[in-house]
């Protein structure tokens, strides 16, 4: 059954205000704007202590001893805990328990937690951390993923290889003979940070029964609860998680951060414990986007038809597994891009090193592979002397085409429509740099050019990604909806654990209840682990899954209200419809009010939603129907580059995306703009610079994210081709705009400069054209020939 | 207790005299005005001063005035970058341009030139302009006041000639008499620490050329050879600069780049910085000469 089957029995949409499809305002919007919203860093409890983490200064070292006595002696310190104090499992992890709660034998990345302190004041706790004497024997860190993928590096799990994904479809060897043109290249991507503004934080409150309650910002309450309980050595029912205000996540809050530490401190001291990472600590306290090396070979006929695609993708996962095996799989699934090509060979490697751990981040591996394949497609277009958009349109995937994993594409695949929009959209006018405000020029307020050295470029990219959890996972989401009468009117409460990260799932929950029940007032209950799981707010799945669960629960509530009304009225409930406060008959006449039917009673139902089943791919050839659904987006980037200074102004980012159904059009636009900007950052500035396993720029002073002056206008086309399997026909929205944004800008920069630009993000030195006049025509030698420590 | 530590004190004088006395009495207390540098260090637990000498209530330091018959601008230690942008873009155009590149609007509302000087970072946005304009720093202690030439002020990375008991009271900057430029390179189009920056001052009245280089050495630097070369080239054309000479601008840029002694760091390579300075030197001179010619023609 699809959830919308019963929707014939709900009020017509015209009588519903702020229902599905309306740009309803966020319930948390005003509090977030006026400062009253409680983020996890604001959580407070009388008598709470402060917890602070001591972290390893070394990327790799053996721990010879830890002496906490001096720290414990500091006035105001309530406890100092090390690995010896972890009550349950010594390790945790999203897929594999391999990450120590507190390091016990060896530290494997810079910033790994070694001890935690609870004190009456955060500064006392920080000073106590400095008094913890950890004796380290420094070891040489392994930081080269190319070495790790051989699986032979001593001191790393699996010899350094976390997973090798193989996808084989058709016969690349035979196809090569049919190719008129073959291009190849290597494209690299640095490490992006999720750079959420709300740092990791939470409040743990010990309970009288030996249990603990944790108010925390996270992306999956129940998966976190399981790991916390295991490490605390407590049964699940003694560990209650409540979602606190999340100030952004982007995947970086899928792994645990303060959770276990805060609970350990609270249970040991018997006092509530607050923990809030500083901005600098936050860069060490969450996973990053995997840095990537991609080698691609493409073959095509002279008329621009892809003949084969061969990809080798290496993602460095750093010290611990997190979700690396799944990220590399997802990167490989879409490494051939949104193109129809039969003969495909893809090898993906996720590695272990002593670099900072990497895991989930918006796009989940597909960002790296989209960047690589879209860079390769532009090289192929140049080789064929074809317009890059034309090459893409000739090869765009369509419904019924078979993916490299053998799965036929079903559901709408309107790639031609998406690309046509970008083709037909007029280009922005040339800038008059001498007349324009300096803020419109490359370099912005730095006042570095009045038009000198500026070249314009236009670039395109197309992206495709799976929506929801792939590979045979039985993914569920449960919601409970309760209706009762207040002041003569029905009120609905929605209860669902799907984390609100800022994306707006709470807005949708209320919209769906309004549409399904016709109610005006919807209350949203706090999200916690007392209800069954919702799954993670990740994989662009939460709107889909929550909509299924909430609509399903609403349907059960509505059925019971109508059944009760039918009993009161002596009619068949099939004749009745629910219209807000009224129950109407076949002719639309009101027969009885919901208030009269319910009286003082409430009606409450839970519903568990599942998407269609999928299957894992096989190890040998990577074949299988692994995916629930697919989403597509494309970008056209227009850039101005000062080729003497290497500075960039992105002039415009046009984009088109199929969202199935715009459940909340303003929220959809927000997601598309946000994803586009995050991709822009990855193209031109966002890089965690890591040398010998050490992060060199753990601050917002030196890890730069785009400001208002870096963000251009974003003309946008939102297509709504209903997805047949999804509630309301919706599709996932959050990740697709993050895929094609980065390569579109890189392709535009390549067009503007004539440079190959094999690495993202580009730095100013990379963009200086050898033919630019510069300081005498010589240009700047390439950074990689200068022993630059990247 | 706060991040400053158990024994920390916050001293809040309301008069300049009171501030000077407290500075002498508590030399370990960090002076704070805008707090845009110091508070970052305190919040990141990189600095734990034993106390703060809060200058925000000191009367009279948050104003500016024209002195010396209108030939000099005296900018009080508490004057914000926002005020400089709004009020001083006519008399100190390069300083106002540098002020525009400082941080975000909130930072510009709080931050001051005196704070820039006290921190003495080679990346301080106002420093190249102060160098190019031969600014003097008015400081005072219980031992009395003194003026420090900007060329003597910066002695190392984040180190200045300020004595432990001295406070910066004001900055004296000659009013512009010709054309001035300031340009700053960073990988973001706003709110960015300079990868490198350059200021140029064509002082028509003094027949002098002033330069300043930021973020390309242990201290802000002066490109002396570039100044001398240009002064010689300008000797007979200060009043009628004529058309911009491409090769002159290029030679000037090359000398600016030569004056720098940059390092490789997280914000850019030494090589990129030198290259960028050559470009900035050339462009700034081209713009400044064009401005002078326009004025001469008018």
PDB file of N, CA and C in Angstrom, chain B residues 194-240:
ATOM      1  N   UNK B 194      44.831  38.781   5.083  1.00  0.00           N
ATOM      2  CA  UNK B 194      45.585  39.028   3.858  1.00  0.00           C
ATOM      3  C   UNK B 194      46.582  37.914   3.586  1.00  0.00           C
ATOM      4  N   UNK B 195      46.570  37.422   2.344  1.00  0.00           N
ATOM      5  CA  UNK B 195      47.694  36.594   1.888  1.00  0.00           C
ATOM      6  C   UNK B 195      48.888  37.518   1.674  1.00  0.00           C
ATOM      7  N   UNK B 196      48.602  38.651   1.054  1.00  0.00           N
ATOM      8  CA  UNK B 196      49.552  39.752   1.048  1.00  0.00           C
ATOM      9  C   UNK B 196      48.778  41.017   0.707  1.00  0.00           C
ATOM     10  N   UNK B 197      49.382  42.160   1.013  1.00  0.00           N
ATOM     11  CA  UNK B 197      48.693  43.417   0.725  1.00  0.00           C
ATOM     12  C   UNK B 197      49.736  44.492   0.435  1.00  0.00           C
ATOM     13  N   UNK B 198      49.281  45.577  -0.186  1.00  0.00           N
ATOM     14  CA  UNK B 198      50.208  46.628  -0.590  1.00  0.00           C
ATOM     15  C   UNK B 198      49.518  47.986  -0.511  1.00  0.00           C
ATOM     16  N   UNK B 199      50.250  48.971  -0.018  1.00  0.00           N
ATOM     17  CA  UNK B 199      49.737  50.343   0.016  1.00  0.00           C
ATOM     18  C   UNK B 199      50.724  51.268  -0.680  1.00  0.00           C
ATOM     19  N   UNK B 200      50.170  52.231  -1.385  1.00  0.00           N
ATOM     20  CA  UNK B 200      50.990  53.195  -2.123  1.00  0.00           C
ATOM     21  C   UNK B 200      50.481  54.602  -1.835  1.00  0.00           C
ATOM     22  N   UNK B 201      51.432  55.499  -1.574  1.00  0.00           N
ATOM     23  CA  UNK B 201      51.081  56.890  -1.280  1.00  0.00           C
ATOM     24  C   UNK B 201      51.944  57.804  -2.154  1.00  0.00           C
ATOM     25  N   UNK B 202      51.330  58.462  -3.115  1.00  0.00           N
ATOM     26  CA  UNK B 202      52.043  59.460  -3.921  1.00  0.00           C
ATOM     27  C   UNK B 202      51.795  60.813  -3.269  1.00  0.00           C
ATOM     28  N   UNK B 203      52.783  61.274  -2.510  1.00  0.00           N
ATOM     29  CA  UNK B 203      52.646  62.500  -1.722  1.00  0.00           C
ATOM     30  C   UNK B 203      53.123  63.667  -2.578  1.00  0.00           C
ATOM     31  N   UNK B 204      52.213  64.281  -3.272  1.00  0.00           N
ATOM     32  CA  UNK B 204      52.564  65.342  -4.226  1.00  0.00           C
ATOM     33  C   UNK B 204      53.185  66.531  -3.505  1.00  0.00           C
ATOM     34  N   UNK B 205      52.594  66.909  -2.366  1.00  0.00           N
ATOM     35  CA  UNK B 205      53.106  68.078  -1.640  1.00  0.00           C
ATOM     36  C   UNK B 205      54.532  67.845  -1.170  1.00  0.00           C
ATOM     37  N   UNK B 206      54.820  66.630  -0.686  1.00  0.00           N
ATOM     38  CA  UNK B 206      56.151  66.335  -0.164  1.00  0.00           C
ATOM     39  C   UNK B 206      57.083  65.809  -1.232  1.00  0.00           C
ATOM     40  N   UNK B 207      56.589  65.654  -2.466  1.00  0.00           N
ATOM     41  CA  UNK B 207      57.407  65.073  -3.541  1.00  0.00           C
ATOM     42  C   UNK B 207      58.003  63.741  -3.084  1.00  0.00           C
ATOM     43  N   UNK B 208      57.176  62.934  -2.432  1.00  0.00           N
ATOM     44  CA  UNK B 208      57.677  61.686  -1.876  1.00  0.00           C
ATOM     45  C   UNK B 208      56.772  60.530  -2.314  1.00  0.00           C
ATOM     46  N   UNK B 209      57.359  59.346  -2.314  1.00  0.00           N
ATOM     47  CA  UNK B 209      56.602  58.119  -2.571  1.00  0.00           C
ATOM     48  C   UNK B 209      56.689  57.247  -1.324  1.00  0.00           C
ATOM     49  N   UNK B 210      55.537  56.827  -0.835  1.00  0.00           N
ATOM     50  CA  UNK B 210      55.523  55.930   0.318  1.00  0.00           C
ATOM     51  C   UNK B 210      54.918  54.586  -0.076  1.00  0.00           C
ATOM     52  N   UNK B 211      55.477  53.523   0.493  1.00  0.00           N
ATOM     53  CA  UNK B 211      54.931  52.190   0.227  1.00  0.00           C
ATOM     54  C   UNK B 211      54.810  51.412   1.524  1.00  0.00           C
ATOM     55  N   UNK B 212      53.987  50.391   1.481  1.00  0.00           N
ATOM     56  CA  UNK B 212      53.877  49.478   2.615  1.00  0.00           C
ATOM     57  C   UNK B 212      53.453  48.105   2.113  1.00  0.00           C
ATOM     58  N   UNK B 213      54.059  47.080   2.695  1.00  0.00           N
ATOM     59  CA  UNK B 213      53.780  45.702   2.297  1.00  0.00           C
ATOM     60  C   UNK B 213      53.286  44.951   3.527  1.00  0.00           C
ATOM     61  N   UNK B 214      52.193  44.226   3.360  1.00  0.00           N
ATOM     62  CA  UNK B 214      51.665  43.437   4.463  1.00  0.00           C
ATOM     63  C   UNK B 214      51.763  41.946   4.193  1.00  0.00           C
ATOM     64  N   UNK B 215      51.843  41.157   5.252  1.00  0.00           N
ATOM     65  CA  UNK B 215      51.808  39.677   5.192  1.00  0.00           C
ATOM     66  C   UNK B 215      52.868  39.097   4.271  1.00  0.00           C
ATOM     67  N   UNK B 216      53.992  39.734   4.193  1.00  0.00           N
ATOM     68  CA  UNK B 216      55.054  39.190   3.334  1.00  0.00           C
ATOM     69  C   UNK B 216      56.408  39.361   4.003  1.00  0.00           C
ATOM     70  N   UNK B 217      56.426  39.203   5.296  1.00  0.00           N
ATOM     71  CA  UNK B 217      57.669  39.328   6.039  1.00  0.00           C
ATOM     72  C   UNK B 217      57.348  39.256   7.510  1.00  0.00           C
ATOM     73  N   UNK B 218      58.364  39.247   8.353  1.00  0.00           N
ATOM     74  CA  UNK B 218      58.110  39.162   9.799  1.00  0.00           C
ATOM     75  C   UNK B 218      57.398  40.394  10.341  1.00  0.00           C
ATOM     76  N   UNK B 219      57.550  41.510   9.644  1.00  0.00           N
ATOM     77  CA  UNK B 219      56.858  42.750  10.024  1.00  0.00           C
ATOM     78  C   UNK B 219      56.300  43.365   8.749  1.00  0.00           C
ATOM     79  N   UNK B 220      55.431  44.360   8.896  1.00  0.00           N
ATOM     80  CA  UNK B 220      55.095  45.146   7.709  1.00  0.00           C
ATOM     81  C   UNK B 220      56.383  45.751   7.156  1.00  0.00           C
ATOM     82  N   UNK B 221      56.480  45.877   5.841  1.00  0.00           N
ATOM     83  CA  UNK B 221      57.729  46.290   5.223  1.00  0.00           C
ATOM     84  C   UNK B 221      57.521  47.526   4.348  1.00  0.00           C
ATOM     85  N   UNK B 222      58.646  48.184   4.092  1.00  0.00           N
ATOM     86  CA  UNK B 222      58.651  49.310   3.169  1.00  0.00           C
ATOM     87  C   UNK B 222      59.482  48.902   1.950  1.00  0.00           C
ATOM     88  N   UNK B 223      59.012  49.213   0.762  1.00  0.00           N
ATOM     89  CA  UNK B 223      59.769  48.891  -0.457  1.00  0.00           C
ATOM     90  C   UNK B 223      60.610  50.100  -0.833  1.00  0.00           C
ATOM     91  N   UNK B 224      61.773  50.234  -0.157  1.00  0.00           N
ATOM     92  CA  UNK B 224      62.579  51.460  -0.313  1.00  0.00           C
ATOM     93  C   UNK B 224      63.090  51.663  -1.732  1.00  0.00           C
ATOM     94  N   UNK B 225      63.581  50.603  -2.308  1.00  0.00           N
ATOM     95  CA  UNK B 225      64.123  50.744  -3.666  1.00  0.00           C
ATOM     96  C   UNK B 225      63.022  51.169  -4.641  1.00  0.00           C
ATOM     97  N   UNK B 226      61.835  50.636  -4.432  1.00  0.00           N
ATOM     98  CA  UNK B 226      60.714  51.013  -5.299  1.00  0.00           C
ATOM     99  C   UNK B 226      60.371  52.485  -5.103  1.00  0.00           C
ATOM    100  N   UNK B 227      60.384  52.911  -3.836  1.00  0.00           N
ATOM    101  CA  UNK B 227      60.087  54.325  -3.551  1.00  0.00           C
ATOM    102  C   UNK B 227      61.113  55.232  -4.240  1.00  0.00           C
ATOM    103  N   UNK B 228      62.415  54.891  -4.079  1.00  0.00           N
ATOM    104  CA  UNK B 228      63.479  55.746  -4.642  1.00  0.00           C
ATOM    105  C   UNK B 228      63.398  55.794  -6.162  1.00  0.00           C
ATOM    106  N   UNK B 229      63.195  54.610  -6.743  1.00  0.00           N
ATOM    107  CA  UNK B 229      63.110  54.564  -8.198  1.00  0.00           C
ATOM    108  C   UNK B 229      61.975  55.455  -8.692  1.00  0.00           C
ATOM    109  N   UNK B 230      60.843  55.363  -8.023  1.00  0.00           N
ATOM    110  CA  UNK B 230      59.684  56.131  -8.481  1.00  0.00           C
ATOM    111  C   UNK B 230      59.864  57.624  -8.212  1.00  0.00           C
ATOM    112  N   UNK B 231      60.479  57.954  -7.065  1.00  0.00           N
ATOM    113  CA  UNK B 231      60.726  59.381  -6.786  1.00  0.00           C
ATOM    114  C   UNK B 231      61.611  59.990  -7.881  1.00  0.00           C
ATOM    115  N   UNK B 232      62.615  59.222  -8.290  1.00  0.00           N
ATOM    116  CA  UNK B 232      63.475  59.725  -9.370  1.00  0.00           C
ATOM    117  C   UNK B 232      62.685  59.864 -10.668  1.00  0.00           C
ATOM    118  N   UNK B 233      61.891  58.862 -10.943  1.00  0.00           N
ATOM    119  CA  UNK B 233      61.118  58.909 -12.195  1.00  0.00           C
ATOM    120  C   UNK B 233      60.088  60.019 -12.175  1.00  0.00           C
ATOM    121  N   UNK B 234      59.615  60.374 -10.968  1.00  0.00           N
ATOM    122  CA  UNK B 234      58.551  61.372 -10.849  1.00  0.00           C
ATOM    123  C   UNK B 234      59.126  62.778 -10.695  1.00  0.00           C
ATOM    124  N   UNK B 235      60.440  62.879 -10.516  1.00  0.00           N
ATOM    125  CA  UNK B 235      61.037  64.154 -10.108  1.00  0.00           C
ATOM    126  C   UNK B 235      60.537  65.330 -10.925  1.00  0.00           C
ATOM    127  N   UNK B 236      60.416  65.160 -12.238  1.00  0.00           N
ATOM    128  CA  UNK B 236      60.020  66.302 -13.055  1.00  0.00           C
ATOM    129  C   UNK B 236      58.581  66.212 -13.524  1.00  0.00           C
ATOM    130  N   UNK B 237      57.808  65.336 -12.930  1.00  0.00           N
ATOM    131  CA  UNK B 237      56.424  65.204 -13.428  1.00  0.00           C
ATOM    132  C   UNK B 237      55.391  65.097 -12.311  1.00  0.00           C
ATOM    133  N   UNK B 238      55.729  65.533 -11.078  1.00  0.00           N
ATOM    134  CA  UNK B 238      54.758  65.468  -9.982  1.00  0.00           C
ATOM    135  C   UNK B 238      53.491  66.238 -10.324  1.00  0.00           C
ATOM    136  N   UNK B 239      53.657  67.404 -10.964  1.00  0.00           N
ATOM    137  CA  UNK B 239      52.469  68.219 -11.216  1.00  0.00           C
ATOM    138  C   UNK B 239      51.788  67.857 -12.526  1.00  0.00           C
ATOM    139  N   UNK B 240      52.544  67.222 -13.429  1.00  0.00           N
ATOM    140  CA  UNK B 240      51.939  66.778 -14.683  1.00  0.00           C
ATOM    141  C   UNK B 240      52.378  65.355 -14.964  1.00  0.00           C
TER     142      UNK B 240
END
